[in-house]
Short mmCIF file of C-alpha atoms and ligand atoms in Angstrom, two decimals:
data_model
loop_
_atom_site.label_atom_id
_atom_site.label_comp_id
_atom_site.label_asym_id
_atom_site.label_seq_id
_atom_site.Cartn_x
_atom_site.Cartn_y
_atom_site.Cartn_z
CA MET A 1 10.94 -38.53 29.18
CA ARG A 2 9.27 -35.55 30.80
CA LEU A 3 6.90 -33.17 28.99
CA THR A 4 5.94 -29.73 30.28
CA CYS A 5 3.39 -27.68 28.35
CA ALA A 6 4.38 -24.02 28.68
CA GLY A 7 1.32 -22.97 26.69
CA ALA A 8 -1.76 -24.31 24.84
CA ALA A 9 -2.50 -26.28 28.02
CA ARG A 10 -6.30 -26.46 28.38
CA THR A 11 -6.42 -23.36 26.17
CA VAL A 12 -5.88 -22.76 22.44
CA THR A 13 -3.01 -20.28 22.21
CA GLY A 14 0.61 -20.11 23.40
CA SER A 15 1.80 -23.50 22.05
CA CYS A 16 5.18 -24.26 23.68
CA HIS A 17 6.14 -27.79 24.71
CA HIS A 18 9.30 -28.60 26.64
CA LEU A 19 10.67 -32.13 26.45
CA GLU A 20 13.32 -33.38 28.83
CA LEU A 21 15.11 -36.54 27.76
CA ASP A 22 18.02 -38.40 29.25
CA GLY A 23 20.80 -35.92 28.48
CA SER A 24 18.98 -33.39 26.33
CA GLN A 25 16.24 -30.76 26.34
CA LEU A 26 14.09 -29.82 23.36
CA LEU A 27 11.31 -27.35 22.71
CA VAL A 28 8.50 -27.77 20.18
CA ASP A 29 6.95 -24.40 19.22
CA CYS A 30 7.15 -21.19 21.21
CA GLY A 31 3.94 -19.31 20.57
CA LEU A 32 2.23 -16.25 21.93
CA PHE A 33 -0.79 -16.37 24.23
CA GLN A 34 -3.59 -14.40 22.57
CA GLY A 35 -7.21 -13.51 23.32
CA GLY A 36 -7.64 -11.09 26.21
CA ALA A 37 -5.60 -9.43 28.94
CA ASP A 38 -5.46 -12.46 31.29
CA LEU A 39 -3.99 -14.75 28.65
CA GLU A 40 -1.70 -12.07 27.24
CA ALA A 41 -0.27 -11.42 30.72
CA LEU A 42 1.13 -14.98 30.60
CA ASN A 43 3.51 -13.90 27.83
CA ARG A 44 5.49 -11.89 30.38
CA GLN A 45 5.89 -14.84 32.78
CA PRO A 46 9.24 -16.67 32.86
CA PHE A 47 9.41 -19.95 30.94
CA PRO A 48 9.18 -23.04 33.20
CA PHE A 49 12.63 -24.09 31.86
CA ASP A 50 15.97 -22.42 31.23
CA PRO A 51 16.11 -21.23 27.59
CA ALA A 52 19.93 -21.38 27.66
CA ALA A 53 19.81 -25.10 28.54
CA LEU A 54 17.82 -26.13 25.44
CA ASP A 55 19.65 -28.18 22.80
CA ALA A 56 17.24 -27.43 19.95
CA VAL A 57 13.91 -25.82 19.10
CA LEU A 58 11.53 -27.24 16.49
CA VAL A 59 8.69 -25.16 15.06
CA THR A 60 5.63 -26.74 13.42
CA HIS A 61 4.28 -23.72 11.50
CA GLY A 62 4.33 -19.94 11.27
CA HIS A 63 1.15 -18.89 13.10
CA LEU A 64 1.78 -16.35 15.87
CA ASP A 65 0.41 -18.67 18.55
CA HIS A 66 3.21 -21.11 17.60
CA VAL A 67 6.14 -18.72 16.97
CA GLY A 68 5.32 -15.48 18.83
CA ARG A 69 7.51 -16.07 21.89
CA LEU A 70 10.62 -17.09 19.90
CA PRO A 71 12.03 -13.53 20.19
CA LEU A 72 11.57 -13.76 23.98
CA LEU A 73 13.23 -17.17 24.07
CA VAL A 74 16.32 -15.75 22.35
CA LYS A 75 16.23 -12.59 24.47
CA ARG A 76 16.21 -14.83 27.56
CA GLY A 77 19.26 -16.83 26.54
CA TYR A 78 18.51 -19.44 23.85
CA ARG A 79 21.50 -19.70 21.49
CA GLY A 80 20.77 -22.80 19.38
CA PRO A 81 19.07 -23.44 16.04
CA ILE A 82 15.33 -23.04 15.39
CA HIS A 83 14.46 -25.89 13.04
CA CYS A 84 11.43 -25.60 10.75
CA THR A 85 10.54 -26.13 7.09
CA ALA A 86 11.77 -23.47 4.65
CA ALA A 87 8.19 -22.32 3.98
CA THR A 88 7.54 -21.98 7.72
CA ALA A 89 10.71 -19.90 8.10
CA ALA A 90 9.47 -17.59 5.32
CA VAL A 91 5.98 -17.29 6.84
CA ALA A 92 7.32 -16.83 10.39
CA LYS A 93 9.62 -14.02 9.26
CA VAL A 94 6.63 -12.02 8.02
CA ILE A 95 4.59 -12.83 11.13
CA LEU A 96 7.36 -12.01 13.64
CA ARG A 97 8.34 -8.73 11.96
CA ASP A 98 4.72 -7.64 11.90
CA ALA A 99 4.21 -8.68 15.54
CA ALA A 100 7.32 -6.77 16.66
CA LYS A 101 6.10 -3.65 14.87
CA LEU A 102 2.71 -3.95 16.58
CA GLN A 103 4.40 -4.43 19.98
CA GLU A 104 6.48 -1.29 19.39
CA GLU A 105 3.48 0.76 18.25
CA ASP A 106 1.35 -0.39 21.19
CA HIS A 107 4.18 0.48 23.55
CA GLU A 108 4.63 3.98 22.07
CA ARG A 109 0.90 4.63 22.44
CA ALA A 110 0.92 3.39 26.05
CA LEU A 111 4.02 5.47 26.76
CA ARG A 112 2.41 8.70 25.54
CA LYS A 113 -0.55 8.00 27.85
CA ALA A 114 1.72 7.11 30.77
CA LEU A 115 3.76 10.30 30.27
CA ARG A 116 0.61 12.41 30.47
CA ALA A 117 -0.37 10.54 33.64
CA GLY A 118 3.11 10.93 35.14
CA ARG A 119 3.45 7.12 35.28
CA ALA A 120 6.01 6.45 32.56
CA HIS A 121 8.39 4.83 35.08
CA GLU A 122 5.75 2.18 35.86
CA LEU A 123 5.33 1.10 32.23
CA PRO A 124 7.08 -2.15 31.22
CA GLY A 125 8.91 -2.14 27.86
CA PRO A 126 7.44 -3.84 24.78
CA LEU A 127 7.29 -7.63 25.08
CA PHE A 128 9.85 -7.74 22.27
CA ASP A 129 11.03 -5.36 19.58
CA SER A 130 12.23 -5.63 15.98
CA ASP A 131 15.81 -6.40 17.05
CA ASP A 132 14.57 -9.31 19.17
CA ALA A 133 12.50 -10.59 16.24
CA GLU A 134 15.54 -10.39 13.92
CA ALA A 135 17.68 -12.25 16.49
CA ALA A 136 15.15 -15.11 16.45
CA ILE A 137 14.83 -15.07 12.65
CA ALA A 138 18.63 -15.35 12.34
CA ARG A 139 18.41 -18.73 14.15
CA PHE A 140 15.98 -20.35 11.68
CA ALA A 141 17.49 -23.53 10.25
CA PRO A 142 15.29 -24.82 7.40
CA LEU A 143 14.81 -28.56 7.05
CA GLU A 144 13.05 -30.50 4.30
CA MET A 145 9.88 -32.46 5.04
CA GLU A 146 10.58 -36.16 5.75
CA ARG A 147 14.36 -35.63 6.05
CA PRO A 148 15.68 -37.04 9.36
CA LEU A 149 17.60 -34.60 11.54
CA GLY A 150 20.07 -35.89 14.12
CA LEU A 151 19.87 -34.11 17.49
CA PRO A 152 21.97 -34.50 20.67
CA ALA A 153 21.49 -37.60 22.86
CA ARG A 154 20.70 -39.85 19.86
CA VAL A 155 17.38 -38.17 19.11
CA GLU A 156 16.15 -38.08 15.52
CA ALA A 157 13.56 -35.53 14.39
CA ARG A 158 11.41 -35.56 11.28
CA PHE A 159 8.95 -32.97 9.94
CA ARG A 160 5.93 -34.44 8.19
CA HIS A 161 3.23 -32.69 6.18
CA ALA A 162 0.35 -31.49 8.43
CA GLY A 163 -1.96 -29.85 5.86
CA HIS A 164 -2.80 -26.80 8.01
CA VAL A 165 -1.12 -23.77 6.35
CA LEU A 166 1.82 -23.24 4.00
CA GLY A 167 4.86 -25.10 5.38
CA SER A 168 3.01 -26.68 8.30
CA ALA A 169 4.45 -29.89 9.68
CA TYR A 170 4.04 -32.25 12.56
CA VAL A 171 7.15 -33.40 14.39
CA GLU A 172 8.14 -36.98 15.04
CA LEU A 173 10.92 -37.46 17.61
CA THR A 174 12.53 -40.88 17.86
CA THR A 175 14.52 -41.13 21.09
CA PRO A 176 16.31 -43.92 22.99
CA ASP A 177 13.32 -43.80 25.40
CA GLY A 178 10.72 -44.27 22.66
CA ARG A 179 8.93 -42.14 20.12
CA ILE A 180 6.93 -38.98 20.77
CA THR A 181 4.99 -37.19 18.03
CA PHE A 182 3.77 -33.57 18.22
CA SER A 183 0.89 -32.82 15.85
CA GLY A 184 1.29 -29.03 15.75
CA ASP A 185 -1.93 -27.87 14.10
CA LEU A 186 -3.53 -30.40 11.77
CA GLY A 187 -5.38 -29.36 8.64
CA ASN A 188 -8.97 -29.81 7.56
CA ARG A 189 -9.10 -32.85 5.23
CA GLU A 190 -11.71 -30.95 3.19
CA SER A 191 -9.34 -28.05 2.40
CA SER A 192 -9.52 -26.63 -1.13
CA LEU A 193 -5.76 -25.94 -1.10
CA HIS A 194 -3.75 -28.28 1.09
CA PRO A 195 -3.68 -32.09 1.03
CA PRO A 196 -4.48 -33.86 4.32
CA ALA A 197 -1.77 -34.62 6.88
CA VAL A 198 0.46 -37.61 6.08
CA THR A 199 -0.67 -40.64 8.12
CA PRO A 200 1.63 -40.88 11.15
CA ASP A 201 3.82 -43.86 11.93
CA GLU A 202 3.24 -45.69 15.19
CA THR A 203 4.37 -43.74 18.22
CA ASP A 204 4.49 -44.16 22.00
CA VAL A 205 3.23 -40.71 22.96
CA LEU A 206 1.10 -38.47 20.76
CA VAL A 207 0.76 -34.80 21.69
CA VAL A 208 -2.19 -33.70 19.60
CA GLU A 209 -4.19 -30.52 19.08
CA ALA A 210 -7.92 -30.79 19.78
CA THR A 211 -9.20 -27.34 18.75
CA TYR A 212 -12.31 -28.67 16.99
CA ALA A 213 -12.49 -32.15 18.53
CA ASP A 214 -16.17 -31.51 19.25
CA ARG A 215 -17.11 -30.34 15.75
CA THR A 216 -17.74 -31.64 12.24
CA HIS A 217 -16.95 -29.33 9.32
CA PRO A 218 -19.12 -29.26 6.20
CA SER A 219 -17.69 -30.98 3.12
CA ARG A 220 -15.47 -29.13 0.68
CA ALA A 221 -18.14 -29.41 -2.04
CA ASP A 222 -20.81 -27.90 0.23
CA THR A 223 -18.52 -25.07 1.32
CA GLU A 224 -17.51 -24.17 -2.23
CA ALA A 225 -21.13 -24.32 -3.43
CA ARG A 226 -22.23 -22.09 -0.55
CA PHE A 227 -19.43 -19.60 -1.32
CA GLU A 228 -20.59 -19.34 -4.96
CA GLU A 229 -24.21 -19.03 -3.92
CA VAL A 230 -23.39 -16.19 -1.47
CA LEU A 231 -21.30 -14.44 -4.14
CA MET A 232 -24.13 -14.67 -6.70
CA ARG A 233 -26.60 -13.24 -4.21
CA SER A 234 -24.15 -10.49 -3.19
CA PHE A 235 -23.38 -9.51 -6.79
CA ALA A 236 -27.12 -9.38 -7.53
CA ARG A 237 -27.50 -6.76 -4.79
CA GLY A 238 -25.17 -4.56 -6.82
CA GLY A 239 -22.90 -3.22 -4.08
CA ASN A 240 -19.39 -4.02 -2.91
CA VAL A 241 -18.64 -7.37 -1.34
CA LEU A 242 -16.36 -7.18 1.71
CA ILE A 243 -14.48 -10.30 2.76
CA PRO A 244 -12.51 -9.82 6.00
CA SER A 245 -9.72 -12.36 6.02
CA PHE A 246 -6.72 -13.66 7.91
CA ALA A 247 -3.55 -13.01 5.90
CA LEU A 248 -2.26 -16.59 5.93
CA GLU A 249 -4.19 -19.43 4.23
CA ARG A 250 -7.69 -17.89 4.33
CA ALA A 251 -6.90 -15.01 1.94
CA GLN A 252 -5.24 -17.44 -0.50
CA MET A 253 -8.18 -19.85 -0.20
CA VAL A 254 -10.63 -17.04 -1.02
CA LEU A 255 -8.49 -15.88 -3.97
CA ALA A 256 -8.27 -19.44 -5.32
CA LEU A 257 -12.03 -19.99 -5.06
CA LEU A 258 -12.76 -16.61 -6.67
CA LYS A 259 -10.42 -17.53 -9.50
CA ARG A 260 -12.16 -20.89 -10.04
CA ALA A 261 -15.68 -19.47 -9.78
CA MET A 262 -14.98 -16.50 -12.07
CA GLY A 263 -12.82 -18.56 -14.43
CA SER A 264 -15.49 -21.24 -14.93
CA GLY A 265 -18.22 -18.65 -15.37
CA ALA A 266 -20.06 -19.91 -12.26
CA VAL A 267 -20.12 -16.30 -11.05
CA PRO A 268 -19.68 -13.11 -13.09
CA ARG A 269 -16.29 -11.41 -13.18
CA ARG A 270 -15.86 -8.42 -10.90
CA PRO A 271 -12.83 -6.37 -9.87
CA VAL A 272 -11.09 -7.96 -6.87
CA PHE A 273 -8.88 -6.02 -4.44
CA LEU A 274 -6.49 -7.75 -2.07
CA ASP A 275 -6.20 -4.82 0.32
CA SER A 276 -3.73 -6.17 2.87
CA PRO A 277 0.07 -5.83 2.60
CA MET A 278 0.50 -8.83 4.90
CA ALA A 279 -1.89 -11.03 2.88
CA THR A 280 -0.08 -9.92 -0.28
CA ARG A 281 3.25 -11.03 1.19
CA MET A 282 1.73 -14.37 2.17
CA THR A 283 0.19 -14.78 -1.29
CA ARG A 284 3.65 -14.27 -2.83
CA LEU A 285 4.91 -17.13 -0.64
CA TYR A 286 2.01 -19.34 -1.72
CA GLN A 287 2.76 -18.51 -5.36
CA SER A 288 6.38 -19.57 -5.00
CA ALA A 289 5.60 -22.93 -3.35
CA VAL A 290 4.41 -26.10 -5.07
CA HIS A 291 4.95 -28.93 -2.62
CA ASP A 292 2.23 -28.00 -0.16
CA PHE A 293 -0.82 -28.12 -2.38
CA LEU A 294 -3.49 -30.44 -3.72
CA PRO A 295 -2.38 -31.85 -7.10
CA GLU A 296 -4.76 -29.63 -9.10
CA VAL A 297 -3.43 -26.47 -7.40
CA ALA A 298 0.20 -27.57 -7.84
CA ALA A 299 -0.48 -28.35 -11.52
CA GLU A 300 -1.84 -24.83 -12.11
CA LEU A 301 1.24 -23.32 -10.46
CA GLU A 302 3.55 -25.47 -12.57
CA ARG A 303 1.69 -24.42 -15.73
CA GLY A 304 2.23 -20.79 -14.74
CA ASP A 305 -1.54 -20.29 -14.46
CA ASP A 306 -1.56 -18.62 -11.05
CA PRO A 307 -4.32 -20.25 -8.93
CA PHE A 308 -4.28 -17.29 -6.52
CA GLU A 309 -4.94 -14.54 -9.08
CA PRO A 310 -8.57 -14.21 -10.12
CA PRO A 311 -9.16 -12.11 -13.24
CA GLY A 312 -9.20 -8.40 -12.38
CA LEU A 313 -7.13 -8.75 -9.18
CA THR A 314 -5.42 -5.63 -7.81
CA TYR A 315 -2.95 -5.79 -4.93
CA THR A 316 -3.26 -2.49 -3.10
CA VAL A 317 -0.09 -1.46 -1.32
CA SER A 318 -0.28 2.10 0.00
CA THR A 319 -2.93 3.49 2.34
CA GLU A 320 -3.85 6.02 -0.37
CA GLU A 321 -4.56 3.22 -2.85
CA SER A 322 -6.62 1.49 -0.18
CA LYS A 323 -8.67 4.65 0.44
CA ARG A 324 -9.28 5.07 -3.29
CA ILE A 325 -11.23 1.79 -3.21
CA ASN A 326 -13.85 3.69 -1.19
CA ALA A 327 -14.80 5.50 -4.39
CA VAL A 328 -15.58 2.18 -6.09
CA GLU A 329 -19.28 1.46 -6.16
CA GLY A 330 -21.08 -1.43 -7.72
CA GLY A 331 -19.76 -4.85 -7.14
CA ALA A 332 -16.07 -4.91 -6.31
CA VAL A 333 -14.80 -7.71 -4.08
CA ILE A 334 -12.59 -6.34 -1.30
CA ILE A 335 -10.48 -8.77 0.74
CA ALA A 336 -8.83 -7.07 3.73
CA GLY A 337 -7.65 -7.69 7.28
CA SER A 338 -7.98 -8.06 10.09
CA GLY A 339 -9.90 -11.31 9.99
CA MET A 340 -12.00 -10.52 13.07
CA MET A 341 -12.43 -6.85 12.10
CA THR A 342 -10.55 -5.66 15.21
CA GLY A 343 -8.23 -3.39 13.21
CA GLY A 344 -6.62 -3.03 9.79
CA ARG A 345 -7.94 -1.74 6.49
CA ILE A 346 -11.22 -3.66 6.64
CA LEU A 347 -12.42 -1.02 9.12
CA HIS A 348 -12.59 1.84 6.64
CA HIS A 349 -14.29 -0.42 4.10
CA LEU A 350 -16.86 -1.36 6.76
CA LYS A 351 -17.43 2.32 7.52
CA HIS A 352 -18.04 3.14 3.85
CA ASN A 353 -20.14 0.09 2.97
CA LEU A 354 -22.04 -1.33 5.96
CA TRP A 355 -24.72 1.39 5.80
CA ARG A 356 -25.44 0.66 2.12
CA SER A 357 -28.28 -1.82 1.58
CA GLU A 358 -26.73 -2.99 -1.70
CA ALA A 359 -23.42 -3.98 0.00
CA SER A 360 -22.52 -7.40 1.40
CA LEU A 361 -20.24 -8.68 4.12
CA VAL A 362 -19.10 -12.27 3.73
CA ILE A 363 -17.55 -13.76 6.88
CA VAL A 364 -15.17 -16.63 6.09
CA GLY A 365 -13.27 -16.99 9.37
CA TYR A 366 -13.64 -17.55 13.09
CA GLN A 367 -14.96 -14.53 15.04
CA ALA A 368 -14.01 -14.48 18.73
CA ARG A 369 -16.43 -13.21 21.35
CA GLY A 370 -16.10 -9.48 21.98
CA THR A 371 -14.88 -8.58 18.47
CA LEU A 372 -16.63 -6.32 15.95
CA GLY A 373 -16.73 -9.31 13.61
CA ARG A 374 -18.66 -11.37 16.13
CA ALA A 375 -21.16 -8.54 16.71
CA LEU A 376 -21.81 -8.30 12.96
CA GLN A 377 -22.03 -12.07 12.63
CA ASP A 378 -24.58 -12.13 15.47
CA GLY A 379 -26.75 -9.62 13.61
CA ALA A 380 -25.92 -6.27 15.27
CA GLN A 381 -28.09 -3.51 13.73
CA ARG A 382 -25.74 -0.70 14.68
CA VAL A 383 -21.98 -0.83 15.28
CA ARG A 384 -19.23 1.66 16.02
CA VAL A 385 -16.36 1.96 13.55
CA PHE A 386 -13.61 4.52 14.29
CA GLY A 387 -15.87 5.90 17.03
CA GLU A 388 -18.65 6.57 14.54
CA GLU A 389 -22.07 4.95 14.72
CA ILE A 390 -22.90 2.95 11.59
CA LYS A 391 -26.30 1.47 10.77
CA VAL A 392 -25.91 -2.03 9.33
CA ASN A 393 -27.96 -2.25 6.13
CA ALA A 394 -25.58 -4.54 4.26
CA GLN A 395 -26.32 -8.24 3.90
CA VAL A 396 -24.18 -10.30 6.31
CA ASP A 397 -23.43 -13.94 5.47
CA THR A 398 -21.21 -16.46 7.24
CA ILE A 399 -19.56 -19.39 5.50
CA THR A 400 -18.54 -21.88 8.17
CA GLY A 401 -16.66 -24.51 6.17
CA PHE A 402 -13.36 -22.69 5.67
CA SER A 403 -11.64 -23.95 8.82
CA ALA A 404 -7.90 -24.67 8.51
CA HIS A 405 -8.17 -27.07 11.47
CA ALA A 406 -8.95 -30.75 11.71
CA ASP A 407 -12.44 -31.57 12.95
CA HIS A 408 -13.50 -34.56 15.07
CA ASP A 409 -13.25 -37.12 12.25
CA ASP A 410 -9.99 -35.65 10.91
CA LEU A 411 -8.45 -35.96 14.38
CA LEU A 412 -9.52 -39.58 14.78
CA ALA A 413 -8.16 -40.37 11.30
CA PHE A 414 -4.80 -39.02 12.47
CA ILE A 415 -4.79 -40.45 15.99
CA GLU A 416 -5.90 -44.04 15.34
CA PRO A 417 -3.06 -45.16 13.01
CA ALA A 418 -0.48 -43.67 15.43
CA ARG A 419 -1.49 -46.39 17.96
CA ALA A 420 -0.09 -44.31 20.83
CA GLY A 421 -0.26 -45.70 24.36
CA THR A 422 -0.59 -42.16 25.69
CA VAL A 423 -2.33 -39.23 24.03
CA VAL A 424 -1.71 -35.73 25.38
CA LEU A 425 -4.47 -33.32 24.34
CA VAL A 426 -3.42 -29.70 23.87
CA HIS A 427 -4.47 -26.56 21.97
CA ALA A 428 -8.17 -26.69 22.90
CA GLU A 429 -10.67 -25.32 25.36
CA PRO A 430 -11.54 -27.74 28.19
CA GLU A 431 -15.05 -28.39 26.77
CA ALA A 432 -13.67 -29.72 23.48
CA MET A 433 -11.11 -31.93 25.29
CA ASP A 434 -13.55 -33.25 27.85
CA ALA A 435 -15.96 -34.32 25.12
CA PHE A 436 -13.19 -36.01 23.12
CA ALA A 437 -11.06 -37.68 25.82
CA PRO A 438 -13.55 -40.48 26.70
CA GLN A 439 -13.69 -41.51 23.03
CA LEU A 440 -9.93 -42.08 23.08
CA THR A 441 -10.03 -43.84 26.45
CA GLN A 442 -12.65 -46.22 24.99
CA ARG A 443 -10.16 -47.06 22.26
CA GLY A 444 -7.64 -48.12 24.90
CA MET A 445 -5.47 -44.99 25.00
CA ARG A 446 -4.35 -43.25 28.17
CA VAL A 447 -5.40 -39.60 27.82
CA VAL A 448 -3.69 -36.70 29.57
CA THR A 449 -4.78 -33.04 29.50
CA PRO A 450 -1.98 -31.32 31.43
CA ALA A 451 -2.36 -27.94 33.08
CA LEU A 452 0.01 -25.08 32.27
CA ALA A 453 3.59 -25.88 33.39
CA GLU A 454 2.50 -29.19 34.98
CA PRO A 455 5.11 -31.84 34.06
CA VAL A 456 3.99 -35.24 32.76
CA THR A 457 6.41 -38.18 32.87
CA PHE A 458 6.21 -41.13 30.48
ZN1 ZN B 1 -2.07 -22.74 13.34
#
């Protein structure tokens, strides 16, 4: 078999793995490159395979860096099914529709500029539009976890629980040439929501993410205790508490922990606003699932005691409702996107609260270099929001334990039982891989870290 990584090769985003077997071609994930102009330019490059020649596509989970190029794949000729779990199909629908809308809006903005500059003819079209997204969505073919799926050339596929986000799975492919397992993204074993990944069966080749292979996350107990401690301190200051959050997994985690902390009396009850239409849609999906959760979370859902609705929760839908929250003073919790504070409704909450010494900003997610979130996390005294200078008087706290990704020990706990002869490391920066690879070599595994579009034969 021959594997070509058309993304997430010595970088984190753009997961897209092409597998050529005797008589068939498969693709696992088809994600968008994200994080700066150089990486994003790769999205416009042709795929290093012919989309029309693929027999099937399998998708591990709904994050944009795993599904974001599916519309392009279909636009460029793919006509087969896109297999994924039902929950992943539901998540990916929301993500792809939102991404298409953003592509269209960005393009319209660029077009207005280009028209004024007399350069409209030089401007490429949007990467994909809503019609392209719908064409990809129409190809989703949901498959239950653990149920074997027969594919051409006597290949059998199986999705297995990965513990990363709602619906996330890893993919095991049993072929006449041996078994190859693709981890997708693996969850943090200390998650407060999702159970750990199912232990993999033995495999010949393991293609595994290594995002945090050089890190150890704090324990779940420490993270939850720190969250409560930060909330207590923030409430004592008397102002609003802003929690910028990703829409998928992180927002639901924060809601669940708020519910537990307020429900048990560990922290006082305060009004909570989920001010993100996308996070609201994702929360609805979490509320309608039961199979993906830790037993205590599933039990609450089955009892009808919604684990994602703290007392006093308001879902704000319209922009007007969102703006009305600005009038709230004195201790409301506001959860809004975007997670790295690069856009979205969190910006107007930052503008109205950062200058207040009684307000608090609680950072619960990764902040990439160059983002407003990172500047605030690093202690910036003054920032610009909507072009306006804002003095930062609010308290800024970071809680590091909320990662949805496996850390070093989680990865080893997944890799060792798979007893793979060859391990292909993907979805990580070179530093994380280079630190991790020797540890696998010591354990007798052959380790490969392929470059983009560089084929590896097994
Ligand atoms: Zn992911």
